[in-house]
Short mmCIF file of C-alpha atoms and ligand atoms in Angstrom, two decimals:
data_model
loop_
_atom_site.label_atom_id
_atom_site.label_comp_id
_atom_site.label_asym_id
_atom_site.label_seq_id
_atom_site.Cartn_x
_atom_site.Cartn_y
_atom_site.Cartn_z
CA UNK A 9 18.53 68.31 -25.67
CA UNK A 10 18.49 71.96 -26.70
CA UNK A 11 15.14 73.68 -26.89
CA UNK A 12 16.03 76.26 -29.52
CA UNK A 13 19.04 76.62 -31.82
CA UNK A 14 20.01 79.82 -33.73
CA UNK A 15 21.48 79.09 -37.15
CA UNK A 16 24.13 81.71 -37.92
CA UNK A 17 24.18 81.19 -41.69
CA UNK A 18 22.18 81.35 -44.90
CA UNK A 19 21.26 79.34 -48.01
CA UNK A 20 21.42 75.54 -48.26
CA UNK A 21 23.44 75.03 -45.09
CA UNK A 22 21.06 77.02 -42.94
CA UNK A 23 18.19 74.85 -44.30
CA UNK A 24 20.31 71.68 -43.76
CA UNK A 25 20.80 72.58 -40.08
CA UNK A 26 17.12 73.55 -39.70
CA UNK A 27 16.05 70.13 -41.04
CA UNK A 28 18.22 68.19 -38.57
CA UNK A 29 16.86 70.36 -35.66
CA UNK A 30 13.27 69.91 -36.82
CA UNK A 31 13.61 66.12 -36.87
CA UNK A 32 15.00 66.29 -33.33
CA UNK A 33 12.14 68.46 -32.09
CA UNK A 34 14.34 71.56 -31.63
CA UNK A 35 13.00 74.92 -32.51
CA UNK A 36 15.07 77.06 -34.82
CA UNK A 37 15.87 80.78 -35.16
CA UNK A 38 16.99 81.99 -38.57
CA UNK A 39 19.01 85.19 -38.89
CA UNK A 40 19.13 86.97 -42.27
CA UNK A 41 20.21 90.10 -44.11
CA UNK A 42 17.66 92.37 -45.78
CA UNK A 43 18.62 90.68 -49.07
CA UNK A 44 17.54 87.29 -47.71
CA UNK A 45 14.15 88.30 -46.19
CA UNK A 46 12.23 85.95 -48.56
CA UNK A 47 14.78 83.08 -48.40
CA UNK A 48 13.73 79.46 -47.68
CA UNK A 49 15.84 79.18 -44.49
CA UNK A 50 13.93 82.19 -43.12
CA UNK A 51 10.49 80.86 -44.17
CA UNK A 52 10.93 77.47 -42.65
CA UNK A 53 12.50 78.56 -39.34
CA UNK A 54 10.25 78.90 -36.26
CA UNK A 55 11.49 82.51 -35.72
CA UNK A 56 13.70 84.84 -37.70
CA UNK A 57 15.60 88.04 -36.91
CA UNK A 58 16.92 90.50 -39.46
CA UNK A 59 20.52 91.27 -38.54
CA UNK A 60 21.45 93.92 -41.03
CA UNK A 61 21.94 95.07 -44.64
CA UNK A 62 23.14 92.73 -47.42
CA UNK A 63 26.96 93.29 -46.98
CA UNK A 64 28.30 90.29 -45.07
CA UNK A 65 30.33 92.38 -42.65
CA UNK A 66 27.09 94.11 -41.57
CA UNK A 67 24.96 90.96 -41.32
CA UNK A 68 26.33 87.35 -41.39
CA UNK A 69 29.71 88.51 -39.94
CA UNK A 70 28.07 90.91 -37.46
CA UNK A 71 28.91 89.14 -34.17
CA UNK A 72 27.08 91.53 -31.92
CA UNK A 73 23.88 91.45 -34.01
CA UNK A 74 23.86 87.61 -34.05
CA UNK A 75 24.49 87.22 -30.30
CA UNK A 76 21.77 89.83 -29.62
CA UNK A 77 19.42 87.84 -31.88
CA UNK A 78 20.18 84.70 -29.75
CA UNK A 79 19.70 86.44 -26.49
CA UNK A 80 16.36 88.14 -27.59
CA UNK A 81 14.93 84.88 -28.88
CA UNK A 82 16.22 82.80 -25.96
CA UNK A 83 18.23 80.41 -28.10
CA UNK A 84 20.29 77.95 -26.08
CA UNK A 85 22.87 77.10 -28.78
CA UNK A 86 24.27 78.50 -32.04
CA UNK A 87 25.21 76.44 -35.07
CA UNK A 88 27.55 78.42 -37.37
CA UNK A 89 27.44 76.15 -40.45
CA UNK A 90 30.48 76.64 -42.73
CA UNK A 91 32.09 79.85 -43.88
CA UNK A 92 31.12 83.23 -42.24
CA UNK A 93 31.89 82.95 -38.44
CA UNK A 94 32.26 79.15 -38.32
CA UNK A 95 36.03 79.29 -37.76
CA UNK A 96 36.13 82.56 -35.81
CA UNK A 97 37.52 81.68 -32.37
CA UNK A 98 36.61 85.05 -30.93
CA UNK A 99 32.96 84.56 -31.96
CA UNK A 100 32.84 81.07 -30.47
CA UNK A 101 34.25 82.53 -27.28
CA UNK A 102 31.77 85.39 -27.20
CA UNK A 103 28.95 82.86 -27.70
CA UNK A 104 30.16 80.82 -24.70
CA UNK A 105 30.56 84.01 -22.58
CA UNK A 106 26.90 84.64 -23.04
CA UNK A 107 26.01 81.24 -21.68
CA UNK A 108 25.03 79.94 -25.14
CA UNK A 109 26.35 76.59 -26.35
CA UNK A 110 28.67 76.77 -29.36
CA UNK A 111 27.92 73.84 -31.71
CA UNK A 112 31.53 73.09 -32.65
CA UNK A 113 34.98 72.61 -31.13
CA UNK A 114 36.46 74.75 -28.33
CA UNK A 115 37.64 78.27 -29.30
CA UNK A 116 41.24 77.16 -28.54
CA UNK A 117 41.08 74.42 -31.12
CA UNK A 118 39.51 76.78 -33.69
CA UNK A 119 42.34 79.25 -33.03
CA UNK A 120 45.08 76.61 -33.22
CA UNK A 121 43.84 75.24 -36.52
CA UNK A 122 42.78 78.67 -37.96
CA UNK A 123 46.38 79.72 -38.29
CA UNK A 124 48.03 77.41 -40.79
CA UNK A 125 51.49 77.74 -39.18
CA UNK A 126 50.33 76.79 -35.70
CA UNK A 127 48.11 74.11 -37.22
CA UNK A 128 51.05 72.53 -39.00
CA UNK A 129 53.21 72.62 -35.81
CA UNK A 130 50.34 70.96 -33.85
CA UNK A 131 49.96 68.41 -36.62
CA UNK A 132 53.61 67.40 -36.32
CA UNK A 133 53.30 67.14 -32.55
CA UNK A 134 50.32 64.74 -32.81
CA UNK A 135 52.05 62.55 -35.34
CA UNK A 136 50.55 63.62 -38.64
CA UNK A 137 52.76 63.47 -41.67
CA UNK A 138 53.10 66.96 -43.21
CA UNK A 139 54.19 68.39 -46.52
CA UNK A 140 57.92 69.11 -46.37
CA UNK A 141 58.55 72.82 -45.99
CA UNK A 142 59.31 75.62 -43.55
CA UNK A 143 59.02 74.69 -39.83
CA UNK A 144 57.10 77.85 -39.23
CA UNK A 145 56.51 81.29 -40.71
CA UNK A 146 59.07 82.56 -43.28
CA UNK A 147 60.00 86.07 -42.25
CA UNK A 148 62.62 87.05 -44.80
CA UNK A 149 63.59 86.26 -48.40
CA UNK A 150 66.89 84.78 -47.12
CA UNK A 151 64.89 82.23 -45.03
CA UNK A 152 62.76 81.51 -48.13
CA UNK A 153 65.85 80.67 -50.12
CA UNK A 154 67.11 78.46 -47.30
CA UNK A 155 63.83 76.54 -47.19
CA UNK A 156 63.81 76.14 -51.01
CA UNK A 157 67.37 74.76 -50.79
CA UNK A 158 66.15 71.98 -48.55
CA UNK A 159 62.88 71.19 -50.34
CA UNK A 160 63.85 71.88 -53.95
CA UNK A 161 61.71 73.61 -56.49
CA UNK A 162 58.89 74.12 -57.19
CA UNK A 163 57.77 75.56 -53.87
CA UNK A 164 54.39 76.96 -52.80
CA UNK A 165 54.20 80.10 -50.63
CA UNK A 166 51.05 80.07 -48.58
CA UNK A 167 49.31 82.61 -46.32
CA UNK A 168 49.29 81.57 -42.62
CA UNK A 169 45.75 83.11 -42.41
CA UNK A 170 44.73 81.66 -45.80
CA UNK A 171 41.53 79.93 -46.75
CA UNK A 172 39.16 79.33 -49.58
CA UNK A 173 42.01 78.46 -51.92
CA UNK A 174 43.34 82.02 -51.80
CA UNK A 175 46.75 83.37 -50.94
CA UNK A 176 48.98 80.78 -52.58
CA UNK A 177 51.87 81.49 -54.99
CA UNK A 178 54.15 79.01 -56.84
CA UNK A 179 57.82 79.62 -57.48
CA UNK A 180 59.19 77.21 -60.03
CA UNK A 181 62.85 78.26 -59.73
CA UNK A 182 65.28 80.45 -57.79
CA UNK A 183 64.65 83.35 -60.10
CA UNK A 184 60.90 83.31 -59.36
CA UNK A 185 61.21 83.10 -55.60
CA UNK A 186 61.70 86.84 -54.71
CA UNK A 187 58.63 87.91 -56.70
CA UNK A 188 56.42 85.00 -55.54
CA UNK A 189 57.43 85.69 -51.95
CA UNK A 190 56.65 89.41 -52.06
CA UNK A 191 53.34 89.07 -54.02
CA UNK A 192 52.19 86.29 -51.71
CA UNK A 193 52.82 88.54 -48.70
CA UNK A 194 51.15 91.56 -50.30
CA UNK A 195 48.10 89.45 -51.26
CA UNK A 196 47.92 87.82 -47.88
CA UNK A 197 47.92 91.23 -46.25
CA UNK A 198 45.15 92.58 -48.42
CA UNK A 199 42.96 89.40 -48.29
CA UNK A 200 43.41 88.46 -44.70
CA UNK A 201 44.93 91.47 -42.91
CA UNK A 202 48.01 89.39 -42.10
CA UNK A 203 51.12 89.25 -44.37
CA UNK A 204 52.65 86.16 -42.59
CA UNK A 205 53.45 83.30 -45.04
CA UNK A 206 54.99 79.85 -44.82
CA UNK A 207 56.38 77.48 -47.48
CA UNK A 208 55.74 74.01 -48.71
CA UNK A 209 57.13 71.78 -51.39
CA UNK A 210 54.74 72.12 -54.37
CA UNK A 211 53.58 68.59 -55.00
CA UNK A 212 53.37 67.55 -58.64
CA UNK A 213 50.17 65.56 -59.05
CA UNK A 214 48.59 64.80 -55.67
CA UNK A 215 44.97 64.03 -54.88
CA UNK A 216 43.17 65.87 -52.09
CA UNK A 217 41.89 63.32 -49.57
CA UNK A 218 40.30 64.32 -46.33
CA UNK A 219 39.14 62.33 -43.29
CA UNK A 220 35.88 63.16 -41.42
CA UNK A 221 36.10 62.90 -37.69
CA UNK A 222 33.59 62.90 -34.87
CA UNK A 223 34.74 63.25 -31.29
CA UNK A 224 32.59 63.63 -28.14
CA UNK A 225 33.33 65.20 -24.74
CA UNK A 226 34.04 61.80 -23.18
CA UNK A 227 37.14 60.83 -25.21
CA UNK A 228 35.39 58.84 -27.87
CA UNK A 229 36.64 59.41 -31.40
CA UNK A 230 35.67 57.80 -34.68
CA UNK A 231 36.50 58.54 -38.28
CA UNK A 232 33.83 58.29 -40.99
CA UNK A 233 36.17 57.49 -43.86
CA UNK A 234 37.60 59.69 -46.53
CA UNK A 235 36.30 62.04 -49.23
CA UNK A 236 38.22 62.66 -52.41
CA UNK A 237 38.02 66.35 -53.28
CA UNK A 238 40.63 66.48 -56.02
CA UNK A 239 38.35 67.97 -58.62
CA UNK A 240 39.17 71.63 -58.07
CA UNK A 241 39.28 74.94 -59.93
CA UNK A 242 41.56 77.55 -58.52
CA UNK A 243 42.09 75.32 -55.41
CA UNK A 244 38.30 75.30 -54.82
CA UNK A 245 36.40 72.07 -54.75
CA UNK A 246 33.89 71.46 -57.54
CA UNK A 247 32.92 67.79 -57.08
CA UNK A 248 33.62 65.40 -54.21
CA UNK A 249 33.24 61.62 -53.75
CA UNK A 250 33.39 58.89 -51.20
CA UNK A 251 35.14 56.54 -51.13
CA UNK A 252 38.19 57.76 -53.05
CA UNK A 253 38.70 55.81 -56.28
CA UNK A 254 42.46 56.08 -55.63
CA UNK A 255 42.90 54.38 -52.16
CA UNK A 256 43.20 50.67 -51.49
CA UNK A 257 41.82 49.23 -48.23
CA UNK A 258 45.23 49.16 -46.52
CA UNK A 259 45.78 52.90 -47.22
CA UNK A 260 42.26 53.75 -46.22
CA UNK A 261 42.59 52.03 -42.90
CA UNK A 262 46.06 53.53 -42.27
CA UNK A 263 45.06 57.14 -42.82
CA UNK A 264 41.82 56.66 -40.78
CA UNK A 265 43.87 55.30 -37.85
CA UNK A 266 46.43 58.09 -38.14
CA UNK A 267 43.69 60.78 -38.15
CA UNK A 268 41.82 59.26 -35.20
CA UNK A 269 44.98 58.94 -33.12
CA UNK A 270 45.85 62.58 -33.90
CA UNK A 271 42.41 63.83 -32.88
CA UNK A 272 42.61 61.90 -29.66
CA UNK A 273 45.97 63.48 -28.80
CA UNK A 274 44.63 66.92 -29.63
CA UNK A 275 41.71 66.48 -27.21
CA UNK A 276 39.51 67.83 -29.98
CA UNK A 277 35.70 67.55 -29.78
CA UNK A 278 32.72 67.72 -32.20
CA UNK A 279 33.02 67.29 -36.01
CA UNK A 280 36.24 68.12 -37.87
CA UNK A 281 38.08 67.30 -41.05
CA UNK A 282 41.70 66.63 -41.55
CA UNK A 283 42.89 67.42 -45.11
CA UNK A 284 45.75 65.63 -46.73
CA UNK A 285 47.44 65.61 -50.08
CA UNK A 286 48.07 62.03 -51.30
CA UNK A 287 50.79 61.16 -53.73
CA UNK A 288 52.50 57.81 -54.48
CA UNK A 289 50.98 56.08 -51.53
CA UNK A 290 51.97 58.84 -49.04
CA UNK A 291 49.74 61.26 -47.21
CA UNK A 292 50.72 64.78 -46.21
CA UNK A 293 48.63 66.92 -43.78
CA UNK A 294 47.75 70.40 -45.26
CA UNK A 295 45.10 71.73 -42.87
CA UNK A 296 42.31 70.95 -40.53
CA UNK A 297 38.78 72.37 -40.76
CA UNK A 298 37.11 72.81 -37.43
CA UNK A 299 33.52 72.85 -38.65
CA UNK A 300 31.00 71.06 -40.91
CA UNK A 301 32.19 70.85 -44.51
CA UNK A 302 30.23 71.67 -47.68
CA UNK A 303 30.86 68.13 -48.83
CA UNK A 304 29.61 66.36 -45.66
CA UNK A 305 26.59 64.77 -47.46
CA UNK A 306 28.75 62.23 -49.36
CA UNK A 307 29.91 60.92 -45.94
CA UNK A 308 26.27 60.80 -44.78
CA UNK A 309 25.30 58.83 -47.85
CA UNK A 310 27.93 56.10 -47.30
CA UNK A 311 27.67 55.88 -43.54
CA UNK A 312 23.97 56.56 -42.98
CA UNK A 313 24.78 59.01 -40.17
CA UNK A 314 23.30 62.54 -39.90
CA UNK A 315 26.41 64.69 -39.24
CA UNK A 316 24.46 67.71 -38.03
CA UNK A 317 22.49 65.56 -35.57
CA UNK A 318 25.77 64.16 -34.35
CA UNK A 319 27.13 67.70 -33.92
CA UNK A 320 24.10 68.70 -31.88
CA UNK A 321 24.24 65.58 -29.66
CA UNK A 322 27.94 66.05 -29.03
CA UNK A 323 27.53 69.75 -28.19
CA UNK A 324 24.79 68.76 -25.79
CA UNK A 325 27.16 66.44 -23.98
CA UNK A 326 25.91 63.05 -25.23
CA UNK A 327 28.41 60.30 -25.74
CA UNK A 328 28.83 59.10 -29.40
CA UNK A 329 27.27 55.75 -28.39
CA UNK A 330 29.16 53.78 -31.04
CA UNK A 331 32.71 52.77 -31.79
CA UNK A 332 34.84 52.58 -34.87
CA UNK A 333 33.77 49.02 -35.59
CA UNK A 334 30.14 50.09 -35.51
CA UNK A 335 30.70 52.55 -38.35
CA UNK A 336 29.97 50.77 -41.63
CA UNK A 337 30.30 52.03 -45.17
CA UNK A 338 27.99 51.22 -47.99
CA UNK A 339 28.25 52.03 -51.71
CA UNK A 340 29.51 55.17 -53.37
CA UNK A 341 28.42 58.83 -53.28
CA UNK A 342 29.23 61.89 -55.39
CA UNK A 343 28.38 65.52 -54.74
CA UNK A 344 28.25 68.20 -57.45
CA UNK A 345 28.49 71.75 -56.30
CA UNK A 346 26.13 73.86 -58.41
CA UNK A 347 27.12 77.51 -58.66
CA UNK A 348 25.26 80.51 -60.10
CA UNK A 349 28.02 81.08 -62.66
CA UNK A 350 28.53 80.99 -66.39
CA UNK A 351 29.73 77.35 -66.94
CA UNK A 352 32.41 78.50 -69.43
CA UNK A 353 33.85 81.73 -67.86
CA UNK A 354 32.77 81.18 -64.24
CA UNK A 355 31.54 84.75 -64.07
CA UNK A 356 28.98 84.93 -61.17
CA UNK A 357 25.41 85.06 -62.41
CA UNK A 358 23.07 86.24 -59.64
CA UNK A 359 19.43 86.96 -60.49
CA UNK A 360 15.87 85.69 -60.20
CA UNK A 361 14.98 82.01 -60.70
CA UNK A 362 11.99 81.79 -63.00
CA UNK A 363 11.77 78.02 -63.40
CA UNK A 364 12.92 75.33 -61.03
CA UNK A 365 12.74 71.57 -61.11
CA UNK A 366 15.01 69.43 -58.94
CA UNK A 367 15.74 65.80 -59.62
CA UNK A 368 14.56 63.11 -57.23
CA UNK A 369 14.15 59.36 -57.06
CA UNK A 370 16.21 56.60 -55.40
CA UNK A 371 19.56 57.74 -54.19
CA UNK A 372 19.17 61.37 -55.13
CA UNK A 373 19.37 64.23 -52.67
CA UNK A 374 19.37 67.92 -53.42
CA UNK A 375 20.46 70.45 -50.77
CA UNK A 376 19.34 73.91 -51.79
CA UNK A 377 17.28 76.85 -50.73
CA UNK A 378 16.12 77.48 -54.31
CA UNK A 379 12.54 77.59 -55.61
CA UNK A 380 10.79 79.15 -58.54
CA UNK A 381 10.74 82.87 -57.93
CA UNK A 382 13.72 82.79 -55.51
CA UNK A 383 16.35 85.51 -55.84
CA UNK A 384 20.04 84.79 -55.86
CA UNK A 385 21.56 87.90 -54.39
CA UNK A 386 24.92 89.15 -55.70
CA UNK A 387 26.40 89.63 -52.26
CA UNK A 388 27.24 86.06 -51.27
CA UNK A 389 29.02 82.91 -52.37
CA UNK A 390 27.81 81.65 -55.70
CA UNK A 391 27.09 78.07 -54.61
CA UNK A 392 23.33 77.67 -54.81
CA UNK A 393 22.73 73.89 -54.71
CA UNK A 394 24.36 70.57 -54.05
CA UNK A 395 23.34 67.47 -55.91
CA UNK A 396 24.32 64.30 -53.99
CA UNK A 397 23.89 60.84 -55.50
CA UNK A 398 24.34 57.53 -53.87
CA UNK A 399 24.64 54.13 -55.56
CA UNK A 400 25.70 50.60 -54.55
CA UNK A 401 28.82 51.03 -56.68
CA UNK A 402 30.71 53.91 -58.28
CA UNK A 403 29.36 52.83 -61.64
CA UNK A 404 25.72 52.86 -60.43
CA UNK A 405 26.39 56.28 -58.85
CA UNK A 406 27.60 57.61 -62.15
CA UNK A 407 24.59 56.26 -64.04
CA UNK A 408 22.29 57.83 -61.50
CA UNK A 409 24.15 61.11 -61.45
CA UNK A 410 23.88 61.39 -65.27
CA UNK A 411 20.12 60.82 -65.05
CA UNK A 412 19.76 63.34 -62.15
CA UNK A 413 21.77 66.05 -63.89
CA UNK A 414 19.61 65.51 -66.99
CA UNK A 415 16.47 66.28 -64.93
CA UNK A 416 17.79 69.40 -63.16
CA UNK A 417 16.24 72.68 -64.36
CA UNK A 418 17.31 76.07 -63.03
CA UNK A 419 15.84 78.80 -65.30
CA UNK A 420 16.59 82.52 -65.28
CA UNK A 421 20.25 82.39 -64.33
CA UNK A 422 23.37 80.52 -65.57
CA UNK A 423 24.61 77.62 -63.48
CA UNK A 424 27.52 75.14 -63.57
CA UNK A 425 25.08 72.19 -64.25
CA UNK A 426 26.32 71.93 -67.88
CA UNK A 427 29.93 71.71 -66.59
CA UNK A 428 28.99 68.64 -64.47
CA UNK A 429 27.16 67.05 -67.43
CA UNK A 430 30.34 67.49 -69.55
CA UNK A 431 32.53 66.07 -66.82
CA UNK A 432 30.45 62.97 -66.59
CA UNK A 433 31.08 62.14 -70.21
CA UNK A 434 34.85 62.18 -69.81
CA UNK A 435 36.78 58.89 -69.76
CA UNK A 436 39.27 59.90 -67.10
CA UNK A 437 36.56 61.10 -64.81
CA UNK A 438 34.54 57.86 -65.37
CA UNK A 439 37.69 55.88 -64.44
CA UNK A 440 38.41 58.00 -61.42
CA UNK A 441 41.78 58.90 -62.91
CA UNK A 442 42.23 62.51 -61.81
CA UNK A 443 44.36 64.62 -59.45
CA UNK A 444 44.12 68.19 -58.21
CA UNK A 445 45.31 69.62 -61.48
CA UNK A 446 43.21 67.50 -63.78
CA UNK A 447 40.00 69.71 -63.87
CA UNK A 448 41.86 72.87 -64.93
CA UNK A 449 43.48 70.91 -67.79
CA UNK A 450 40.05 69.43 -68.71
CA UNK A 451 38.68 72.99 -68.76
CA UNK A 452 41.37 74.34 -71.01
CA UNK A 453 41.18 71.30 -73.36
CA UNK A 454 37.41 71.64 -73.74
CA UNK A 455 37.34 75.34 -74.26
P1 ADP B 8 42.66 76.60 -48.33
O1 ADP B 8 42.55 76.66 -46.82
O2 ADP B 8 42.87 77.92 -48.98
O3 ADP B 8 41.68 75.74 -48.94
P2 ADP B 8 44.63 74.34 -48.42
O4 ADP B 8 45.94 74.28 -47.68
O5 ADP B 8 43.55 73.52 -47.89
O6 ADP B 8 44.15 75.86 -48.57
O7 ADP B 8 44.86 73.99 -49.98
C1 ADP B 8 43.86 74.06 -50.96
C2 ADP B 8 44.27 73.35 -52.19
O8 ADP B 8 45.52 73.89 -52.71
C3 ADP B 8 44.60 71.85 -52.01
O9 ADP B 8 43.47 71.04 -52.06
C4 ADP B 8 45.50 71.59 -53.14
O10 ADP B 8 44.79 71.47 -54.39
C5 ADP B 8 46.36 72.88 -53.26
N1 ADP B 8 47.59 72.77 -52.45
C6 ADP B 8 47.73 73.14 -51.16
N2 ADP B 8 49.07 72.85 -50.72
C7 ADP B 8 49.66 72.31 -51.76
C8 ADP B 8 51.04 71.75 -52.01
N3 ADP B 8 51.93 71.81 -51.01
N4 ADP B 8 51.32 71.26 -53.20
C9 ADP B 8 50.36 71.19 -54.22
N5 ADP B 8 49.11 71.67 -54.09
C10 ADP B 8 48.73 72.22 -52.90
#
């Protein structure tokens, strides 16, 4: 096993990875910006290296500084977490060129799935059902019209280089297409430095269902079931659960088998997630994430597996050591993403935490780097904690979640805890009756 792992991330996920390493007897190196010098991931690591000023491009996205930190500290592997450089194929390649193990898939797979147009083509080749739309990039407005003629309206124009729910524009009719097409291209260029777009039928009321995969270097592939991530605001996930309240066992088994077969054909290794939209009993591939996901703890809760430990074992060359029939599922889990934001306006609310109490007890897990006195810097993503609750049934999970949210105290800044408390009191949510548009409607209703 590795002797020392450098964690190229910050916040809760850096801590999460540190914890898995510590349990396995692996030493950790934290990297941090000057804004994070007092952060928990830095305090708990065996060693730490300051890699630059607060701006992400100068620190957490600074490839040379991170590789230098790994070389100086003698780390034998790098775990990228999620976000930042986790889906940067050039960085993964650079890491390997320096004789350091990349804890993730091959740079080629990262590159293939990082561009949504090549990802969708690959998905079709390995037998995944995809959302009807353009076969590739849409270069001209005439082409856009031709695609819309085959799919019908509404259509969604998406950035090939998109991510994080950004770079999507809907056109409801022929009249709206020209403007949607040109704004989508302009926004894609400014956000991602690449104007290329593609088109999909805009599905009416789908759910977002994703399958967690693990694959080793010896051809063994398993899926760890689904997560339902339909509760979204501006195409960004707010709360996730496993299993999905919408799937029956036949559908669950079918999509698990389809995803596993696709991963095997791709020759993919390490952890990955295939994302689908699900509507009227049908699944449509939208993208694949070639890294650990924010919402991985709900899968850990229902399978009992430690996904980061599995990633480390796989990267080190170990075989999975279990087959699909050994993977068992127990109970129900829900994760609430807690952001440093005003719960009504969603305006970011960085600042200093002056009071902190996290819930505990049976079935409750909090992943967060927060403590009383911690600073939430303004430079990074506003997600500051994840509350994950597990119960024997969805109902027990909801009871426990209500209790845990009631105990949670984060003083000094605004957080989205009150939003989750409100959500839990809603009948539709309690019944699991929601799709990807439901949360925005709930927010406008309750405003
Ligand atoms: P990103 O990489 O930016 O997260 P995705 O392709 O994963 O983009 O889509 C994010 C979300 O946008 C989905 O979970 C879904 O809510 C919505 N979405 C994406 N494609 C479609 C579509 N064809 N029809 C309706 N909604 C969509």
